[in-house]
XYZ file of C-alpha atoms in Angstrom:
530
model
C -23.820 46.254 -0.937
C -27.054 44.808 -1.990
C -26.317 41.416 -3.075
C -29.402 38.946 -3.015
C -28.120 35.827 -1.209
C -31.078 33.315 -2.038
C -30.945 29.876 -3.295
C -31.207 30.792 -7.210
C -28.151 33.187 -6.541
C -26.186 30.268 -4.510
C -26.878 27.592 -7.090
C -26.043 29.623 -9.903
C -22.388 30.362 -8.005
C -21.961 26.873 -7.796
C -22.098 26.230 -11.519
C -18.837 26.796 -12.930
C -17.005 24.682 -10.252
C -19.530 22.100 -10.278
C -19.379 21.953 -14.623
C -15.663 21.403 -14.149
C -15.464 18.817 -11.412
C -18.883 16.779 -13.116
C -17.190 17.160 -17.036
C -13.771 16.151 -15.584
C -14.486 13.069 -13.416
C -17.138 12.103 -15.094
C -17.138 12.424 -18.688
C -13.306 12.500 -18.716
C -12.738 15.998 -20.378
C -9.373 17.065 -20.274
C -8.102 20.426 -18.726
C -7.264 21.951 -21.718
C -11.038 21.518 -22.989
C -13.017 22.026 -19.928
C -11.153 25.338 -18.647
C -11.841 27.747 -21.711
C -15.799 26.653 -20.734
C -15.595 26.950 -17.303
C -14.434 30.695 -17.683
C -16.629 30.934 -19.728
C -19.715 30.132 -17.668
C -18.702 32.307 -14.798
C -18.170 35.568 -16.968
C -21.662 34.529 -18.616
C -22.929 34.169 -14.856
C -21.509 37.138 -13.624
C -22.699 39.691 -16.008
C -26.045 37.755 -16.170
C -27.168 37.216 -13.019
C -24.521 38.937 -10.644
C -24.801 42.030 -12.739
C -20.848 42.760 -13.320
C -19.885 44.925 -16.273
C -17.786 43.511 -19.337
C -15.328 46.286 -18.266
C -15.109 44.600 -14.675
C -14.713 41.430 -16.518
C -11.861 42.496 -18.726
C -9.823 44.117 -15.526
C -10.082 40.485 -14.177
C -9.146 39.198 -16.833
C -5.969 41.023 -17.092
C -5.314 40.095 -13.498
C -5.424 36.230 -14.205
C -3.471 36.873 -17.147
C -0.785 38.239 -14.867
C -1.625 35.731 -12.396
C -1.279 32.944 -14.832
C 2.000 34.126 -16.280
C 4.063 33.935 -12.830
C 2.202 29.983 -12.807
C 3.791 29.522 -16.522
C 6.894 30.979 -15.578
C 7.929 28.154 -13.439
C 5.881 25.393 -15.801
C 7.913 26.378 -18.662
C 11.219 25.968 -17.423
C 10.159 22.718 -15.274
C 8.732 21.181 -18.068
C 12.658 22.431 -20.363
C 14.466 20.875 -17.529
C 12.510 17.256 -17.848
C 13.045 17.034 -21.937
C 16.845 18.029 -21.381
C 16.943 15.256 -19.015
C 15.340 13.032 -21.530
C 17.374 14.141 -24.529
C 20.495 13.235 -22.195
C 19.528 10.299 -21.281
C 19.685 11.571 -17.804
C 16.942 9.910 -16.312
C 18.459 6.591 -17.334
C 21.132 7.459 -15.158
C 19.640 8.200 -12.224
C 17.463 5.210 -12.025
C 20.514 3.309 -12.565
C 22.012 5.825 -9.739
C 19.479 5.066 -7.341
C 19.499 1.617 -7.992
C 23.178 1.358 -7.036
C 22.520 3.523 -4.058
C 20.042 0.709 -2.521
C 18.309 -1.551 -4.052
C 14.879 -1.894 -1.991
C 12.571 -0.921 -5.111
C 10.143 0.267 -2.627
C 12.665 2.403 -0.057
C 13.384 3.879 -4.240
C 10.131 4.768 -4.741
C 9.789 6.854 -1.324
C 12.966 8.684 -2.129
C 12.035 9.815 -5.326
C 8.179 10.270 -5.024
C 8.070 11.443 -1.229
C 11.613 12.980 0.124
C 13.395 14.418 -2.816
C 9.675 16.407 -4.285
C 9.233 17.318 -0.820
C 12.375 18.890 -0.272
C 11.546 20.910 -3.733
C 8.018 22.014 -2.614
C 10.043 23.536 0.385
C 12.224 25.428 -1.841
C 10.332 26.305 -5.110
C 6.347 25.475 -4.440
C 4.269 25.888 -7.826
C 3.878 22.098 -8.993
C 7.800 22.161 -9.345
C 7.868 18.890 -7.295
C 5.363 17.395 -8.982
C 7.170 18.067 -12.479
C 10.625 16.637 -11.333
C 9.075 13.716 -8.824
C 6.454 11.920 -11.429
C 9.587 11.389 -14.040
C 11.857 10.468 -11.707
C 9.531 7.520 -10.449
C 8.310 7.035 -13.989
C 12.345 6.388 -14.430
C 12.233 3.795 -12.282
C 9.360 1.584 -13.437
C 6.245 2.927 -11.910
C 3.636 3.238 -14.201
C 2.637 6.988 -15.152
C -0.761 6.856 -13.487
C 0.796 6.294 -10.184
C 3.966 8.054 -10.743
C 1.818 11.423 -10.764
C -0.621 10.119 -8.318
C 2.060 8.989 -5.504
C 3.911 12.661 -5.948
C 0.731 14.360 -5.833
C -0.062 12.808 -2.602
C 3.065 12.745 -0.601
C 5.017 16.446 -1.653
C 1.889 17.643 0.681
C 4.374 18.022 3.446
C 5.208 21.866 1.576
C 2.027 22.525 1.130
C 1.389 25.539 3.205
C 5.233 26.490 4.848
C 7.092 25.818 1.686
C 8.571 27.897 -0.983
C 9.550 29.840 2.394
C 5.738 29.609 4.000
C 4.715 32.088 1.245
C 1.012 30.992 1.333
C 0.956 30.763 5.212
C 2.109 34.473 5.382
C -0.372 35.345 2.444
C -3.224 33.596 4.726
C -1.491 35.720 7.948
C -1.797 38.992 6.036
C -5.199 38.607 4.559
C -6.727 37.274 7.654
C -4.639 40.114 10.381
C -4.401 37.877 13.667
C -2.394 38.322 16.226
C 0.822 36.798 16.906
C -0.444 34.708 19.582
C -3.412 33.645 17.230
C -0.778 33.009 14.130
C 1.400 30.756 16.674
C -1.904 28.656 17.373
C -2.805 28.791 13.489
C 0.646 27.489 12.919
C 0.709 24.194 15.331
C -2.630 23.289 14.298
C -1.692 23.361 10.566
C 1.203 21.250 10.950
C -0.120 18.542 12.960
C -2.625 18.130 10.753
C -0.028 18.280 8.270
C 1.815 15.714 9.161
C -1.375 13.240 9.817
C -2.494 13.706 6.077
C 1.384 13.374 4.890
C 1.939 10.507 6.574
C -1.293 9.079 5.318
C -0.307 10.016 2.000
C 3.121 8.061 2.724
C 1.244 5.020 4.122
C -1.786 4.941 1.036
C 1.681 4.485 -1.182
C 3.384 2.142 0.330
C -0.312 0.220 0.212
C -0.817 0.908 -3.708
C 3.081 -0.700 -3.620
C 2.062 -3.823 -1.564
C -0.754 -3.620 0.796
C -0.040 -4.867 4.223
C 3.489 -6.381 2.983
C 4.528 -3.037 2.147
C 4.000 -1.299 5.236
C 5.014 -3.440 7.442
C 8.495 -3.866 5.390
C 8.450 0.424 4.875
C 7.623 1.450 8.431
C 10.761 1.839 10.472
C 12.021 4.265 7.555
C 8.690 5.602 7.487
C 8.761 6.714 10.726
C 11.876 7.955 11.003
C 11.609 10.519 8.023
C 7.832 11.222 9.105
C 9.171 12.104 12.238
C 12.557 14.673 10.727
C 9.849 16.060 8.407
C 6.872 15.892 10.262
C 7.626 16.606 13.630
C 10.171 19.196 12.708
C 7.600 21.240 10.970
C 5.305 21.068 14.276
C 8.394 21.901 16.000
C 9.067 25.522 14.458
C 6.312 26.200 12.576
C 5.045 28.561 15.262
C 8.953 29.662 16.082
C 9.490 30.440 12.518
C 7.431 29.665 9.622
C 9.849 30.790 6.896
C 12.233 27.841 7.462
C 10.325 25.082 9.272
C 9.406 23.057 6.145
C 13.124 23.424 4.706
C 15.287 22.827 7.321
C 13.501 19.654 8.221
C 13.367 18.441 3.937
C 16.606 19.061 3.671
C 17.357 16.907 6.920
C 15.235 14.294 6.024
C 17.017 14.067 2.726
C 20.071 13.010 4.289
C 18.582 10.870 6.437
C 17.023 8.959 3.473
C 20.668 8.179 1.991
C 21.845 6.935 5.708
C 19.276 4.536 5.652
C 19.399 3.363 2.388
C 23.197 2.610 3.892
C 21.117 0.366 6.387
C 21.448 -3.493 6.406
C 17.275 -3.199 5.701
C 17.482 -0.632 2.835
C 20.567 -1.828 1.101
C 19.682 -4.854 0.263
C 17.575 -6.173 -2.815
C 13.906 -6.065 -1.532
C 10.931 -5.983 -4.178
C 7.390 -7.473 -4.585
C 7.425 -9.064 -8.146
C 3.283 -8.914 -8.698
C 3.466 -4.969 -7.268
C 0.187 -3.548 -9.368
C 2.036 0.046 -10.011
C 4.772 -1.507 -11.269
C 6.256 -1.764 -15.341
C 9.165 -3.381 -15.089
C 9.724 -3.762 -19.148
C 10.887 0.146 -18.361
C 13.982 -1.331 -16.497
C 14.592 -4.133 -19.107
C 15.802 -2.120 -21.442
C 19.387 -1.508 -20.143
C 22.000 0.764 -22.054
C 25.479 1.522 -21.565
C 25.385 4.477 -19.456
C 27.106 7.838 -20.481
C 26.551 9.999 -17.512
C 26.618 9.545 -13.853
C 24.557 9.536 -11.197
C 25.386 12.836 -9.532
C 25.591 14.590 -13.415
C 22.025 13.715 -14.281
C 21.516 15.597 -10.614
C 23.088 18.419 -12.313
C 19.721 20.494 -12.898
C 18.602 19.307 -9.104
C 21.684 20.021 -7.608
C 21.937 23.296 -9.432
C 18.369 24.473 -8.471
C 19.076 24.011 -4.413
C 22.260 25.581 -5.036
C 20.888 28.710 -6.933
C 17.797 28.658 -4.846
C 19.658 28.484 -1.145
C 22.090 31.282 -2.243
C 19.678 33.482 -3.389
C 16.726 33.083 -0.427
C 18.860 32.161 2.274
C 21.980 33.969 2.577
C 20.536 37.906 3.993
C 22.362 40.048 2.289
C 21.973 38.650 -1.545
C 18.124 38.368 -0.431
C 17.573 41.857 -0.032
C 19.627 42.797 -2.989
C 17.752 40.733 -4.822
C 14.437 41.364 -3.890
C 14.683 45.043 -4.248
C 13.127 44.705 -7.785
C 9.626 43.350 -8.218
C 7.292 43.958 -11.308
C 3.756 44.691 -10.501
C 0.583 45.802 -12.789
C -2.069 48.551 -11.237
C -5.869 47.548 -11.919
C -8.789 49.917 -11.160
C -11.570 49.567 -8.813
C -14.700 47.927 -10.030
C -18.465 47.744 -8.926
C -21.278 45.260 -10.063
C -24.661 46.491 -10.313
C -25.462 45.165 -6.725
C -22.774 47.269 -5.227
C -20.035 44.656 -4.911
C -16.458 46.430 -4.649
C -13.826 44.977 -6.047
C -10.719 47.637 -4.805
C -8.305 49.171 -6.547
C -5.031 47.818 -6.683
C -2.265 50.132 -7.608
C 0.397 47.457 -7.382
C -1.665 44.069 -7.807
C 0.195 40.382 -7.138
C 4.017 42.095 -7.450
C 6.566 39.559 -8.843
C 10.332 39.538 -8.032
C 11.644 38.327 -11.102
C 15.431 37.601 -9.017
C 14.054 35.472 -6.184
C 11.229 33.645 -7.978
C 11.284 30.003 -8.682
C 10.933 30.197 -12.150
C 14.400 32.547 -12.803
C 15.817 29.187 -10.490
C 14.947 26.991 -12.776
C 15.778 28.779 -15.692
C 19.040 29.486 -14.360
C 19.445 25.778 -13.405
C 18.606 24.556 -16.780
C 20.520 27.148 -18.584
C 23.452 25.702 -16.458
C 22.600 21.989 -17.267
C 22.255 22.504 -21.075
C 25.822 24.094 -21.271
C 27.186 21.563 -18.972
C 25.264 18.351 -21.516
C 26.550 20.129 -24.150
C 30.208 20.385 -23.421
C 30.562 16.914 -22.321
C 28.413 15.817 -25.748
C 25.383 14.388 -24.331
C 23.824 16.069 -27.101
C 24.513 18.273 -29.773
C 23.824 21.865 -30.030
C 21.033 20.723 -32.735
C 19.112 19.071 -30.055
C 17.697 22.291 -28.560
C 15.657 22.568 -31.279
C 14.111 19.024 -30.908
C 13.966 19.927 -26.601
C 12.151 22.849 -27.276
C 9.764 21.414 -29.492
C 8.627 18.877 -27.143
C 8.102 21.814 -24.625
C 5.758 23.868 -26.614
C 3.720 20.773 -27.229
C 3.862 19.781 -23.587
C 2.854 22.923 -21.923
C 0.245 24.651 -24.212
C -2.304 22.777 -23.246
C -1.096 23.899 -19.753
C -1.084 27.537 -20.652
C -4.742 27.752 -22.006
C -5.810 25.590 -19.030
C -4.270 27.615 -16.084
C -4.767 31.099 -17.751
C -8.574 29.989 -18.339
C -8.232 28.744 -14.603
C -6.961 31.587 -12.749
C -9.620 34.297 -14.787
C -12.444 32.045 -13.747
C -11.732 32.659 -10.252
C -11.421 35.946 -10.901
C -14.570 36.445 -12.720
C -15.759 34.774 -9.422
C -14.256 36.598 -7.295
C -15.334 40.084 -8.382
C -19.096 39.377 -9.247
C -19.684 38.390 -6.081
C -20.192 35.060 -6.684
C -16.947 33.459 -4.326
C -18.773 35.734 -1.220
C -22.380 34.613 -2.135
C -21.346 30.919 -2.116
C -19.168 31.376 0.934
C -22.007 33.012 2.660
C -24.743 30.834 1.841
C -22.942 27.784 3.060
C -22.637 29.249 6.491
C -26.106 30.903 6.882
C -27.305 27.412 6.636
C -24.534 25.449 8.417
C -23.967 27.487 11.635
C -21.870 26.136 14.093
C -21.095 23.160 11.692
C -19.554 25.310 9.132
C -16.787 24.375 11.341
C -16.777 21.033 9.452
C -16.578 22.221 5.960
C -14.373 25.257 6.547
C -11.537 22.495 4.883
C -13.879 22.162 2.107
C -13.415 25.872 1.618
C -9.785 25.524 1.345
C -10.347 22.580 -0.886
C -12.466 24.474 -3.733
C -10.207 27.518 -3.246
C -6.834 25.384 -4.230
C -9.076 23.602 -6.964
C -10.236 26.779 -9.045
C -7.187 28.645 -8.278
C -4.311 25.667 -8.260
C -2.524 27.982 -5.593
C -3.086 27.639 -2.425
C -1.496 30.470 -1.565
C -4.300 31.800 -3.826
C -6.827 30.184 -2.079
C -5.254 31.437 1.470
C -5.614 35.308 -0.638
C -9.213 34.336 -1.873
C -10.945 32.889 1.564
C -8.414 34.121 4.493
C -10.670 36.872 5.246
C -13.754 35.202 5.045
C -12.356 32.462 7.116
C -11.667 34.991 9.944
C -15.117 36.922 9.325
C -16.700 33.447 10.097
C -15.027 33.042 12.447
C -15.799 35.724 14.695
C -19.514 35.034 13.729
C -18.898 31.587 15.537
C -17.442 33.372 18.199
C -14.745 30.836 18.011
C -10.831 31.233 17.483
C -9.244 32.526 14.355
C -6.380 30.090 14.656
C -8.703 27.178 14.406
C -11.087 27.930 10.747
C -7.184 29.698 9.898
C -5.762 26.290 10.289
C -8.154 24.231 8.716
C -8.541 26.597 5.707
C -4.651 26.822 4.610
C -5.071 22.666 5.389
C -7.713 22.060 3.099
C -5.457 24.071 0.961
C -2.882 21.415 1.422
C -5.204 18.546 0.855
C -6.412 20.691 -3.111
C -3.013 20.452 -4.091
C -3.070 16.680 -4.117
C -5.812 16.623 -7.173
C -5.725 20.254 -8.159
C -5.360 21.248 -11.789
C -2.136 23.021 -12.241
C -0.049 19.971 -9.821
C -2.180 17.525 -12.062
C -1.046 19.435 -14.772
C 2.573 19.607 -14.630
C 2.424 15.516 -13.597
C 0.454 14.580 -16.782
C 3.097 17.013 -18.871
C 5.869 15.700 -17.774
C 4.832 12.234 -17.551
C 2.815 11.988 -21.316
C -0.653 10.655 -19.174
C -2.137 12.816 -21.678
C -5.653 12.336 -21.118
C -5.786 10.939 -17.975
C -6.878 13.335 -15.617
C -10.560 12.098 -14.606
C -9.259 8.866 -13.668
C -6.540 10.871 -11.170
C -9.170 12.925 -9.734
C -11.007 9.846 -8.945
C -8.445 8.603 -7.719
C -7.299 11.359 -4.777
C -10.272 13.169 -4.444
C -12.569 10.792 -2.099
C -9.160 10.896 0.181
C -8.618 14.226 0.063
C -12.350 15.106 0.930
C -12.504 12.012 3.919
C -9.539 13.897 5.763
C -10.974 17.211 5.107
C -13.938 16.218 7.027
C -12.083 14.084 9.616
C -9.879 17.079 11.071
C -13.076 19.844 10.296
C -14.990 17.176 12.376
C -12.324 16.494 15.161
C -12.422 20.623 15.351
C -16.088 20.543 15.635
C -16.140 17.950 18.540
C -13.152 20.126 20.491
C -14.465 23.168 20.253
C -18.724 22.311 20.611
């Protein structure tokens, strides 16, 4: 391989990433408009400069076509779920539900925008949480910006070991350490975890009612910080697979004990709260359904999704059949190998989150209909609102996903990776976070990112002549810390919310956060280990 790394070949790698973050935050461009250009700019780039061939390009693009269509298989559905909710008037009823379950409007807002979309990023992953969470608090009388904002923050806790710790085991594979080196990765990654989750939890109960709101949230906050939390430190290096569940699902119940508690029962709320609108709760209705039926498509989804993953036999019955596409080698003009891939990103169509919440849905619709929350003519009005909702979504991710693989295969991922540590040395310890942080942003996966930058993380690794487990650790973390602001999580918040519009001001928002921790734990690594 004879790829130049020199500065003109590092700044023009930079370029698509930097277009989208400047045109986002700063000129307030919304996904749907900046993607199509930002793909654009890195095929221009890599046939250009990195000398790829359009026939490289169009392999990569079929892979982030097929890529982006096991990301829309879950948006879809999540986004069919929310408008049958609305069309029932099933959201009514489970802010009414919660209210009657405790009426601390703040111990509310931590159930439905911390516990509950945690509990679904440990079972289903892909922005799922942030679909279901950002209604439910909208529900309730937060105000959409911080409905999406608050979810996207705290359902970090299943960042890297949820949906069954399929991006931890995707960083494992890529990177090929050792089991005592993956037990180390593991600890590290959930302690730091837990710091930036219960952060997150903390920054929220802040936006709520500064000081005030703390100090009246944080005997409950400590208590489900510490199921969640600590039981993730706990097994993640015993067993990855189940240590963000088991501890979700625990701190779930937990959450309805306490809000049995003398402190969480009662009627507790700050009347001048700034994320508050109230009107939203004004408007009261005679309620049709109850409480645990509006939970029908929630309840349904753990159901389906615990008896299909969980239970050993149906697993491996149903995860005999998986779907796969076969791409063909490629080459640049400067020698840069892209391998074949005779079975590239397989899918298992009956134990993927998207055939849960289809199934879940499917379920909930007949169930609506039979009881006549709506008539069968309503599907037609449901669906429409779903097309309009999500394809903005689909051209955004699908432009998304084939940027990074333009990236990937030009060369211009390695050359930027490479550049940054040639000049940083021992301090690319520091910014390995950062690495994770761009990878989650261009690819909205961080399992993709873990795919993307788990070698490299190991390669530099080794240059340092430091552990694996440690730049292993902070990479699937910074992972963690991109899914708070990146696009596809933003995505399925502003769909599902109707923020349309509003996604500079949310980057804004999470990004300097997300960024300060990244540097804090890449700089508490630094100090350790030099």
């Amino acid at each position: 391989m004879n790829l130049p790394m020199n500065l003109l070949f590092w700044a023009a790698s930079v370029v698509p990433v930097a277009f989208l973050l400047v045109v986002m935050m700063k000129f307030g461009w919304g996904v749907a408009k900046a993607a199509p250009v930002g793909m654009a700019l890195a095929g221009l780039i890599g046939v250009l400069i990195y000398r790829s061939s359009p026939g490289a390009l169009a392999v990569e693009a079929g892979k982030g076509v097929w890529n982006s269509a096991t990301i829309l298989m879950v948006i879809w559905p999540a986004v069919f779920s929310y408008e049958l909710s609305c069309e029932s008037k099933g959201f009514e009823a489970i802010r009414n539900g919660i209210q009657s379950l405790t009426r601390h409007e703040l111990f509310q807002i931590l159930i439905l925008g911390w516990i509950f979309p945690s509990f679904l990023q440990g079972i289903t992953g892909f922005g799922v949480a942030v679909a279901v969470g950002a209604p439910l608090l909208l529900s309730i009388g937060v105000s959409p910006f911080y409905s999406i904002v608050i979810v996207l923050l705290c359902h970090s806790q299943g960042g890297t070991f949820g949906t069954l710790a399929l991006a931890w085991e995707a960083l494992i594979d890529q990177a090929g350490v050792n089991g005592t080196q993956e037990a180390q990765a593991a600890l590290l990654a959930a302690a730091m975890i837990w710091v930036f989750n219960l952060m997150a939890v903390l920054l929220t109960c802040w936006f709520y009612g500064k000081g005030k709101g703390i100090r009246e949230a944080a005997p409950a906050v400590g208590i489900l910080s510490l199921i969640m939390g600590g039981g993730q430190f706990l097994l993640a290096p015993v067993n990855s697979t189940i240590c963000n569940f088991l501890p979700a699902a625990a701190a779930l119940g937990a959450a309805f004990v306490l809000s049995r508690t003398k402190r969480y029962g009662r009627e507790w709320k700050m009347a001048d709260s700034p994320i508050m609108e109230r009107k939203i709760q004004k408007e009261q209705t005679e309620e049709k359904m109850s409480f645990h039926q509006a939970f029908l498509p929630y309840y349904s989804l753990t159901g389906i999704t615990i008896f299909c993953l969980l239970i050993p036999p149906v697993y491996g019955i149903l995860s005999r059949w998986s779907v796969a596409l076969s791409f063909p080698e490629t080459v640049t003009g400067y020698g840069f190998v892209t391998k074949a891939d005779p079975a590239f990103s397989p899918l298992k169509p009956l134990t993927y989150a998207g055939t849960f919440l289809a199934l879940s849905s499917v379920i909930s619709y007949v169930y609506y209909q039979k009881k006549g929350y709506f008539h069968s003519r309503s599907l037609k009005a449901i669906w429409k609102r779903t097309v309009q909702k999500c394809m903005p979504s689909t051209v955004a991710i699908t432009c998304f996903i084939i940027m990074s693989k333009f990236m990937g295969s030009s060369g211009q991922i390695y050359v930027m990776s490479q550049g940054i540590v040639l000049v940083l040395g021992r301090f690319y310890i520091i910014a390995a976070p950062i690495f994770g942080i761009l990878g989650t942003f261009i690819t909205s996966s961080n399992m993709s990112s873990n795919i993307l930058l788990g070698n490299f993380q190991r390669t530099a690794a080794d240059l340092l002549q430091v552990s694996p487990s440690v730049t292993l650790a902070l990479q699937t973390v910074g992972g963690v810390l991109g899914t708070a602001f990146s696009p596809g999580c933003v995505i399925m918040g502003i769909s599902t919310t109707g923020f349309a519009g509003g996604e500079g001001k949310i980057l804004r928002m999470i990004i300097p956060w997300a960024v300060a921790c990244a540097i804090v734990f890449g700089g508490v690594a630094y100090l350790v280990l030099c």
